[in-house]
CSV table of C-alpha atoms and ligand atoms in Angstrom, one decimal:
chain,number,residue,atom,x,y,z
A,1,UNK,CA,0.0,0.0,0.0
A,2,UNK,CA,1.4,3.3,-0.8
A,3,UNK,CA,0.5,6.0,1.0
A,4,UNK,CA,0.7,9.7,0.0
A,5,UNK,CA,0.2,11.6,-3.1
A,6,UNK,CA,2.6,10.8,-5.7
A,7,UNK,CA,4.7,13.1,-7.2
A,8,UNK,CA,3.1,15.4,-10.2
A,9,UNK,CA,4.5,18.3,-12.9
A,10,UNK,CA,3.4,21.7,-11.9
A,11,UNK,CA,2.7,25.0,-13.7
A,12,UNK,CA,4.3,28.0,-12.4
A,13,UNK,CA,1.3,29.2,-10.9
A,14,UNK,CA,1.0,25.8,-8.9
A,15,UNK,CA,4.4,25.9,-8.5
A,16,UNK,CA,4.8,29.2,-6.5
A,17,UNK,CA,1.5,28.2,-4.7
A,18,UNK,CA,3.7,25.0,-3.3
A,19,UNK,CA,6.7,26.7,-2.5
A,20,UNK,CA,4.5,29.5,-0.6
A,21,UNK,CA,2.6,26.4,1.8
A,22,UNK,CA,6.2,25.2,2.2
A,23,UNK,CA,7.0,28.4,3.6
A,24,UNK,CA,3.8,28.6,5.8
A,25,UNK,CA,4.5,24.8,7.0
A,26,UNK,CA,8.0,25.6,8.3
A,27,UNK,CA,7.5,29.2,9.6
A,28,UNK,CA,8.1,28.4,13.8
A,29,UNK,CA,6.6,31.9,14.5
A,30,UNK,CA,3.0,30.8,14.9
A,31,UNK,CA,3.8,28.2,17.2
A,32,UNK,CA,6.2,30.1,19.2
A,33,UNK,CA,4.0,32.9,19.4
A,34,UNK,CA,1.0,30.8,21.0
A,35,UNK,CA,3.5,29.1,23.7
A,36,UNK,CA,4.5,32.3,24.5
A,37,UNK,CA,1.0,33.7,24.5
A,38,UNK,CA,-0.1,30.8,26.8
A,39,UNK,CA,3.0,30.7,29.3
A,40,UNK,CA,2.1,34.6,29.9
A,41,UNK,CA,-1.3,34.0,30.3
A,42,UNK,CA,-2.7,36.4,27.7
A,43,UNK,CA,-5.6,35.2,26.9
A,44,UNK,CA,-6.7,34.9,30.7
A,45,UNK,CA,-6.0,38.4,31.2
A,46,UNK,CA,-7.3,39.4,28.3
A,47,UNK,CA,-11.0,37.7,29.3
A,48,UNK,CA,-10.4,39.5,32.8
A,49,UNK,CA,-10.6,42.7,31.2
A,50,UNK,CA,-6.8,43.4,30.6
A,51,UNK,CA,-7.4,44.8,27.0
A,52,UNK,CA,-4.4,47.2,25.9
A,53,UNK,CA,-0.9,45.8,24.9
A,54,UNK,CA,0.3,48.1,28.3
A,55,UNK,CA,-2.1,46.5,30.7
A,56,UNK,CA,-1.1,43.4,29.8
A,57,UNK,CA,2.7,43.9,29.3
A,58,UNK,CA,2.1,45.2,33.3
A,59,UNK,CA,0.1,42.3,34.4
A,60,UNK,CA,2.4,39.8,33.0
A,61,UNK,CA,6.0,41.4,33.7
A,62,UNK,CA,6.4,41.6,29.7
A,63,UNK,CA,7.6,44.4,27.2
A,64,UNK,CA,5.0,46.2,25.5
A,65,UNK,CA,6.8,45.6,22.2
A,66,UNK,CA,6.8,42.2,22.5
A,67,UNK,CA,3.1,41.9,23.6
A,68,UNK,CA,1.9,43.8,20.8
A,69,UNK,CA,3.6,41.9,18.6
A,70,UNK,CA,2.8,38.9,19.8
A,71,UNK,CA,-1.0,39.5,19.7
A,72,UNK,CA,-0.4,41.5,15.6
A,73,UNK,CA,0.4,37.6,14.9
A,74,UNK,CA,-1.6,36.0,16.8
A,75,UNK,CA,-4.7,38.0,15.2
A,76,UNK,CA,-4.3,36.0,12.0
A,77,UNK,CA,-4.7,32.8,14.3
A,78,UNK,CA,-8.3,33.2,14.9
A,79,UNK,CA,-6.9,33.7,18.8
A,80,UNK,CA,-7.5,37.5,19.4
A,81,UNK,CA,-8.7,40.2,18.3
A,82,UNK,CA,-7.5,44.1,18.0
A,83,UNK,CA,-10.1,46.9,17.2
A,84,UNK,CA,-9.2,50.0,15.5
A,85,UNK,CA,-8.4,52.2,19.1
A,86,UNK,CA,-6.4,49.1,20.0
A,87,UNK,CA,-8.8,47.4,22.0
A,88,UNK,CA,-7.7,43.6,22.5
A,89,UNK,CA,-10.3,41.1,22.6
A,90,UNK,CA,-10.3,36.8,22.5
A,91,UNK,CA,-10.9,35.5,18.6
A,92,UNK,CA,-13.3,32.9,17.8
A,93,UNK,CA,-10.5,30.2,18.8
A,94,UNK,CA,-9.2,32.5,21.7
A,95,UNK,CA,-11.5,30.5,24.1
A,96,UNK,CA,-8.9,27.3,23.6
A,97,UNK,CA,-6.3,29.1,25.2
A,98,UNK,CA,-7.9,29.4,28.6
A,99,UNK,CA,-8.2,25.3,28.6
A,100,UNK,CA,-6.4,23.2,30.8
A,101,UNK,CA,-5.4,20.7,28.5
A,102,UNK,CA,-4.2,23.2,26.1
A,103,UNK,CA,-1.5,24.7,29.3
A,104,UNK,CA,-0.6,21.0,29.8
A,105,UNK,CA,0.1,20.7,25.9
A,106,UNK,CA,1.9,23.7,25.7
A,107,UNK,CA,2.8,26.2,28.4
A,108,UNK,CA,6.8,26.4,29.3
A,109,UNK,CA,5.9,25.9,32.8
A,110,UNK,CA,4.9,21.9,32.1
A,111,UNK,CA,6.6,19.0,32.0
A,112,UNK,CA,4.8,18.0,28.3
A,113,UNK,CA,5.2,21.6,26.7
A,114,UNK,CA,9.0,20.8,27.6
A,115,UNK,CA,9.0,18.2,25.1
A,116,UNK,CA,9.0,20.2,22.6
A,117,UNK,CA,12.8,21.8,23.2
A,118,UNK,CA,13.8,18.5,22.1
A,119,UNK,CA,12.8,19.9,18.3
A,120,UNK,CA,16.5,21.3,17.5
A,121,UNK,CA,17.9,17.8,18.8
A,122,UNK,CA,16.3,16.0,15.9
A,123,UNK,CA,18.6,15.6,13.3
A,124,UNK,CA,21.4,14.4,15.7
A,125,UNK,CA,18.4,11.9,16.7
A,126,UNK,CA,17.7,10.7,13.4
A,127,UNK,CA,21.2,10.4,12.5
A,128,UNK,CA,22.3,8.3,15.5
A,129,UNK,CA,19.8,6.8,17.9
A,130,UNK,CA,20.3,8.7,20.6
A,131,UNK,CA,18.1,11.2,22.9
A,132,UNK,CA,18.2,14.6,20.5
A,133,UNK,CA,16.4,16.5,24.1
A,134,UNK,CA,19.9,15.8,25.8
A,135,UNK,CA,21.8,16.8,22.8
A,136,UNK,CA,20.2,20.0,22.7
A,137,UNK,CA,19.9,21.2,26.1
A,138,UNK,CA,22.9,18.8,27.5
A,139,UNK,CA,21.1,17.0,30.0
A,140,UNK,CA,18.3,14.4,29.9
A,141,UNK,CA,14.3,15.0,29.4
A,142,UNK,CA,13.9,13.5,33.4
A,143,UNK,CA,16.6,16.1,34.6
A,144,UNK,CA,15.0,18.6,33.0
A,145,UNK,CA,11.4,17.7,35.1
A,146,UNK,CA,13.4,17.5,38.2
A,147,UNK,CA,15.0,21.3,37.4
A,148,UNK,CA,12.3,23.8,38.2
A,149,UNK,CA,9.4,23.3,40.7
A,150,UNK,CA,5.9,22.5,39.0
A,151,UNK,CA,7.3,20.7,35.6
A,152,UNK,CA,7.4,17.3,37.4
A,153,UNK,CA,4.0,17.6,38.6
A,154,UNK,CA,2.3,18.8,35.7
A,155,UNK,CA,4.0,15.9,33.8
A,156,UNK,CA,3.0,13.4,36.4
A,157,UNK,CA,-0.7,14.4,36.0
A,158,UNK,CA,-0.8,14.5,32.1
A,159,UNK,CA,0.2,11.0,32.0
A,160,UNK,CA,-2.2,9.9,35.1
A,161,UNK,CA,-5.3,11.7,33.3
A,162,UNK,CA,-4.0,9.5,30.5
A,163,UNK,CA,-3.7,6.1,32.5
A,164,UNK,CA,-7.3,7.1,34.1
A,165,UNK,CA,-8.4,6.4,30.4
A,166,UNK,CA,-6.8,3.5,29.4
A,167,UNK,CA,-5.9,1.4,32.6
A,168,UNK,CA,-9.6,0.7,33.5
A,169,UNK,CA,-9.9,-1.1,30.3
A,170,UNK,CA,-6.4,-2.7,30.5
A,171,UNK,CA,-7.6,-4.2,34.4
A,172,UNK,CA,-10.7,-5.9,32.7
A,173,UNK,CA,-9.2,-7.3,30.5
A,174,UNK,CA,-6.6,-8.8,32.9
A,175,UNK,CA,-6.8,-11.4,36.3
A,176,UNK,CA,-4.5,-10.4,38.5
A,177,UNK,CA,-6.5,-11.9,41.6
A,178,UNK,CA,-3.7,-12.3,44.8
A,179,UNK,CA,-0.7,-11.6,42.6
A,180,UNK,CA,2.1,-9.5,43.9
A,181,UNK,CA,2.4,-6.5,40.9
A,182,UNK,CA,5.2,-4.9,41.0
A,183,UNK,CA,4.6,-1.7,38.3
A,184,UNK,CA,8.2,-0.2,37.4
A,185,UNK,CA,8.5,3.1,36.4
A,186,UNK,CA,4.7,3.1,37.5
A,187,UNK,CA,4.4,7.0,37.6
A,188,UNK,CA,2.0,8.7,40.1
A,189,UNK,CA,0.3,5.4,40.5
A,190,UNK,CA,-3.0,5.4,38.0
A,191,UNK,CA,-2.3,1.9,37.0
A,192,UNK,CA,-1.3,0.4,40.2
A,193,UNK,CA,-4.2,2.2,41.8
A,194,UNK,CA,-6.6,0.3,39.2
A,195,UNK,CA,-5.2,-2.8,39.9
A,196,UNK,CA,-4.8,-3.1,43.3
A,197,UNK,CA,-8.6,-1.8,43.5
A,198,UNK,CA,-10.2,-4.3,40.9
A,199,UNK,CA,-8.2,-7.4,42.4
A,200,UNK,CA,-8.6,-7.8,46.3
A,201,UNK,CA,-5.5,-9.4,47.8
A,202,UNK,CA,-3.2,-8.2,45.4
A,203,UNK,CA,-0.5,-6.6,46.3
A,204,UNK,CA,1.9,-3.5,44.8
A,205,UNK,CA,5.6,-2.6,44.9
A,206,UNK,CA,5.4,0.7,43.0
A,207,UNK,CA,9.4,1.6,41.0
A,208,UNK,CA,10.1,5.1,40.6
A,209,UNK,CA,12.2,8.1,41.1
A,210,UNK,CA,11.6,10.0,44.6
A,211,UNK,CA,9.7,13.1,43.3
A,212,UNK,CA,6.9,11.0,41.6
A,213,UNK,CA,7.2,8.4,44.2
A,214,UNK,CA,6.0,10.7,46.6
A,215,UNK,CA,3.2,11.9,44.7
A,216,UNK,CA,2.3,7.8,44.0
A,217,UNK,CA,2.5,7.2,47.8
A,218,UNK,CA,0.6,10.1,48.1
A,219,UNK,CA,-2.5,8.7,45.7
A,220,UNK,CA,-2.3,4.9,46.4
A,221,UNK,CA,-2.7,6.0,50.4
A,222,UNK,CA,-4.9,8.7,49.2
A,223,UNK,CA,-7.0,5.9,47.5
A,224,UNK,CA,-6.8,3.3,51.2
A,225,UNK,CA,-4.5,1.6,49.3
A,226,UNK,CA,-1.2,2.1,51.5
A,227,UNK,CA,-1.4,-1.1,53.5
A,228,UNK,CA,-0.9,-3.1,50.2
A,229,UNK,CA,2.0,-1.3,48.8
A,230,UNK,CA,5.6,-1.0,49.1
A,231,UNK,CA,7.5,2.1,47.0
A,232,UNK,CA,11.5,1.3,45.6
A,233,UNK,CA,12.5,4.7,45.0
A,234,UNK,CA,15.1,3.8,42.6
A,235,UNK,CA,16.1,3.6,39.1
A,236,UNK,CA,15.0,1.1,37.3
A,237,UNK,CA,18.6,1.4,35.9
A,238,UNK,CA,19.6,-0.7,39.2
A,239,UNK,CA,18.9,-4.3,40.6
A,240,UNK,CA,14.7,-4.2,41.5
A,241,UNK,CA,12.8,-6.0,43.8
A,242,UNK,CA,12.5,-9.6,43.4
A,243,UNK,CA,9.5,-11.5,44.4
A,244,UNK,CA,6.7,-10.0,42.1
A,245,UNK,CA,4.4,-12.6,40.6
A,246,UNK,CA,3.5,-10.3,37.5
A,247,UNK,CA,5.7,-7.0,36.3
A,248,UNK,CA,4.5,-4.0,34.5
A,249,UNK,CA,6.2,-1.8,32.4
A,250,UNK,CA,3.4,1.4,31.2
A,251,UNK,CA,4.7,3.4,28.6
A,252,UNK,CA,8.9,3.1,29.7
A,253,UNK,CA,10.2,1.1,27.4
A,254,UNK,CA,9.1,3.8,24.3
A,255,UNK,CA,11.2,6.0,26.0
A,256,UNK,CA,14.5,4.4,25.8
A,257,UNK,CA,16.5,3.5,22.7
A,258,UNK,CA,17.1,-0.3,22.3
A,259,UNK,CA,20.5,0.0,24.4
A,260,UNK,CA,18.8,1.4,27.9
A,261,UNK,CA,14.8,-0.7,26.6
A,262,UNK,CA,17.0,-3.5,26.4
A,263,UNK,CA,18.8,-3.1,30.2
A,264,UNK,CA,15.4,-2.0,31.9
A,265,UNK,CA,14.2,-5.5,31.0
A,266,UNK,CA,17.4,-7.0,32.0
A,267,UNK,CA,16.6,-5.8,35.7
A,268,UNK,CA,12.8,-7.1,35.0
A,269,UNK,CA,14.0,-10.6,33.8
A,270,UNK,CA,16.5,-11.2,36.9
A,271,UNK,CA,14.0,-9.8,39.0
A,272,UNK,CA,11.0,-11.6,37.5
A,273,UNK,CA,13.4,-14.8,37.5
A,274,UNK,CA,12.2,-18.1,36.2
A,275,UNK,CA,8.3,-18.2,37.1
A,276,UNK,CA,7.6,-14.1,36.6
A,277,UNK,CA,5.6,-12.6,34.1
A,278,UNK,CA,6.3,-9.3,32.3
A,279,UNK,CA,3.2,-7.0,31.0
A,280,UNK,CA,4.3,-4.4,28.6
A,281,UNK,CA,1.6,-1.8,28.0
A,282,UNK,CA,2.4,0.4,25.1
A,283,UNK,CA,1.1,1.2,22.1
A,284,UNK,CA,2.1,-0.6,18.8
A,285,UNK,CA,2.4,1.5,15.2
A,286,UNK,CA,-0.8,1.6,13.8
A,287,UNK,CA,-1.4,0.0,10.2
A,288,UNK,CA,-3.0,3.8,9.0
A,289,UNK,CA,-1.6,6.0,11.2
A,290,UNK,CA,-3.1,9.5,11.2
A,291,UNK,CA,-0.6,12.8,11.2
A,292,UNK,CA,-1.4,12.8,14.9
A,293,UNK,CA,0.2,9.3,15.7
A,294,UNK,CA,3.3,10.1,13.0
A,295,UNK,CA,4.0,13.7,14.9
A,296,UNK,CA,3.9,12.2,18.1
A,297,UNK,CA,6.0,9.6,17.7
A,298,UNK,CA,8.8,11.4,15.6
A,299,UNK,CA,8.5,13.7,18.3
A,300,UNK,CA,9.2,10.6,20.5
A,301,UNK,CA,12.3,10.0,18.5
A,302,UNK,CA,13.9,13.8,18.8
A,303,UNK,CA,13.4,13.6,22.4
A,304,UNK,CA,14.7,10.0,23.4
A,305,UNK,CA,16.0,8.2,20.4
A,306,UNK,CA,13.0,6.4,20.6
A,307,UNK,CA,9.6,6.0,19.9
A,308,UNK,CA,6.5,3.1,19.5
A,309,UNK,CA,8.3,-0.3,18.4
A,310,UNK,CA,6.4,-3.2,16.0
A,311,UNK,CA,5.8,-6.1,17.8
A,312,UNK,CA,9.2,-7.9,15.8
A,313,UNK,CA,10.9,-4.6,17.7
A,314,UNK,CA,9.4,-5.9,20.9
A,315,UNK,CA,10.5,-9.4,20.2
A,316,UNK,CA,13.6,-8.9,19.4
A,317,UNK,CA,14.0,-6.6,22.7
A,318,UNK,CA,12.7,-9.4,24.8
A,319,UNK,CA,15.2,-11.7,23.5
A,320,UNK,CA,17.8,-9.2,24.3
A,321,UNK,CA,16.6,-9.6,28.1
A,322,UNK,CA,16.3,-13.2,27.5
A,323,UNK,CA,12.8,-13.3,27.9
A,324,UNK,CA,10.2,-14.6,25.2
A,325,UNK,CA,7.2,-12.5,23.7
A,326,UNK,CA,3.8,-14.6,24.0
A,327,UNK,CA,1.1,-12.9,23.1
A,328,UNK,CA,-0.3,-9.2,22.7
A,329,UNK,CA,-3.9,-7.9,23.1
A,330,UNK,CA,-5.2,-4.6,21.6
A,331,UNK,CA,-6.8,-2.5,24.5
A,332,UNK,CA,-8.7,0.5,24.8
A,333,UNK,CA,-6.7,3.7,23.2
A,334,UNK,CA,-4.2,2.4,21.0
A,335,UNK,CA,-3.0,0.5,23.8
A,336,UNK,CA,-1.5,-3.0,24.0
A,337,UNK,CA,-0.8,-5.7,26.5
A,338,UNK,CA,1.9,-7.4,25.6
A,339,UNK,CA,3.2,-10.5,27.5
A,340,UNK,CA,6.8,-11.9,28.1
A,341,UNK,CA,7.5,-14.5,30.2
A,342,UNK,CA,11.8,-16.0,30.8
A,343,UNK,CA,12.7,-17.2,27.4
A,344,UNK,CA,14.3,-20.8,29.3
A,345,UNK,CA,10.9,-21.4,31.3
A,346,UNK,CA,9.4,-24.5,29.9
A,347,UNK,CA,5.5,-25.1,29.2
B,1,SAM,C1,6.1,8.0,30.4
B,1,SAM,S1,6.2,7.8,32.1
B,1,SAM,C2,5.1,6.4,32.4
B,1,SAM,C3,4.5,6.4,33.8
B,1,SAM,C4,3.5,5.4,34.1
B,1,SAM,N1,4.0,4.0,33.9
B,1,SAM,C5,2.3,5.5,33.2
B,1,SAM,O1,2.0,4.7,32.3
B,1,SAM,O2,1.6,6.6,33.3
B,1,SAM,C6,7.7,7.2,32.4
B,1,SAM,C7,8.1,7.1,33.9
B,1,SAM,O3,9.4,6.6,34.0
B,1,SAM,C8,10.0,7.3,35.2
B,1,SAM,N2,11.4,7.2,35.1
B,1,SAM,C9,12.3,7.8,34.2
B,1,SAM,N3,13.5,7.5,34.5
B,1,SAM,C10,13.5,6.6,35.5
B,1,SAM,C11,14.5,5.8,36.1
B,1,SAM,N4,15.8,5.9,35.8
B,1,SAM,N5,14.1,5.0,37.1
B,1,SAM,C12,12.8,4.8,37.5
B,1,SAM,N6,11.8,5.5,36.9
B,1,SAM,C13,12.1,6.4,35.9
B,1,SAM,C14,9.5,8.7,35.1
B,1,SAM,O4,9.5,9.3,36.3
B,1,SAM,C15,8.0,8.5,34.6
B,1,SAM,O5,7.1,8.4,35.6
């Protein structure tokens, strides 16, 4: 199947009409222009009747010339509006500014809108492998979250908002009745939390770094879960506790290149020993992807060197780790469950 338009002769006229969406498609002003408008707040102010580029240069600690030029540009968005004695008003899309989800996406001050400085890393991503966020800004995507107060929270409750859709559906379809999960890298705690409330005498050992441990100790207790569930705050880089019945892995392994995937499930294997099972939730590459699923996971790639794998990716990871893929199952999302157990374990 091919996929795309193929390639045609062009009159001048079309021609110049190309070349002029090419320059539209790769101008960064737009979309610099509404991160910046959205880390200063404009738009709030704006709806709480800060309407001149001074009142709102004073209100947000910003230059004047900057604000006004933000909002001339921003005008041709659809996001606001300037009348003719300079009166500053929300556009018809101003509104999506002042949404939650669209801070989360892309405000300065949140762990996802920090994603994006991973952008100028790509090329060296592309070319070898390897995280294009550290390359850029010379330290990992994690240490960034850990650098300034707020990013790691915001971050951590992107992802469980996430997990609060999808982990329901991955617990049905599940039995993890009196097993002893152990979730590594398991986040704030969404999926754990599902689990440990759908299967009575299960218990949890939660993996994670300390900040988002906390907040995961935090929830799980929040939740009356506390008595059933022990927290490793540790890398998963390091030896992990043994003992689990059943180990998860959410959404970790996509970001680590095969070298680091391939060690994390190392330390699940020898964990996990002989009798342990490994879930893998993540999601595979879909057979018709949408421009959604392709920008997301190339931006994936320029921020870790890596991205959604195929299930031969996954295979071949598992036998890195000597462990052996056996099945996967298509849950709500995009999401899959996919099952390793030890490669040597007979039956
Ligand atoms: C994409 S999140 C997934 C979280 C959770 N499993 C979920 O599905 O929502 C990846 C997690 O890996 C954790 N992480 C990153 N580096 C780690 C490390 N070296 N050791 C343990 N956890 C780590 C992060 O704190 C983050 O919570």
């Amino acid at each position: 199947m091919t996929r795309g338009a193929p390639a045609t002769t062009t009159t001048e006229d079309g021609h110049a009409r190309q070349l002029d969406e090419l320059r539209r498609t790769v101008d960064l002003s737009v979309p610099y222009a509404i991160r910046a408008a959205i880390t200063l707040g404009l738009a709030e102010h704006v709806s709480e009747g800060r309407t001149t580029v001074d009142a709102l240069a004073e209100a947000t600690g910003a230059r004047p010339g900057g604000v006004r030029r933000l909002i001339g540009l921003l005008v041709f968005e659809g996001l606001f509006t300037v009348a003719g004695d300079g009166i500053i008003g929300l556009g018809p899309k101003g509104h999506l500014l002042l949404e939650e989800r669209v801070h989360a996406m892309l405000d300065r001050r949140s762990g996802h809108g920090r994603l994006d400085d991973a952008w100028p890393g790509l090329l060296h991503a592309v070319r070898t492998g390897r995280a294009g966020f550290e390359h850029a800004k010379g330290h990992s995507f994690w240490d960034e979250l850990a650098s300034e107060e707020g990013l790691n929270e915001t971050f951590d409750r992107t992802l469980a908002e996430w997990s609060s859709v999808w982990a329901p559906k991955a617990v049905e379809a599940l039995d993890l009745t009196g097993e002893h999960v152990i979730d590594v890298g398991g986040g704030s705690g969404a999926l754990l939390g599902n689990v440990l409330s759908a299967f009575p005498g299960t218990r949890g050992t939660l993996v994670e770094l300390p900040t988002t441990a906390a907040r995961a100790e935090a929830h799980l207790t929040g939740l009356g879960l506390g008595d059933r569930t022990a927290f490793a705050r540790q890398s998963f880089f390091e030896k992990l506790p043994e003992g689990g019945d059943v180990y998860l892995l959410a959404q970790v392994l996509h970001d680590w290149p095969d070298e680091e995937a391939a060690a994390i499930l190392g330390r699940v294997a020898a964990a996990a020993g002989s009798g342990g099972r490994v879930l893998v939730f993540e999601r595979l590459p879909e057979d018709e992807p949408h421009h959604h699923d392709l920008a997301f996971d190339l931006k994936m790639y320029a921020v870790f060197g890596s991205g959604e794998r195929t299930r031969d990716e996954y295979a071949a990871l598992a036998a890195r780790a000597g462990l052996r893929l056996e099945s996967i199952t298509r849950l709500h999302g995009g999401m899959h469950a996919i099952e390793l157990r030890a490669a040597d374990r007979s039956g």
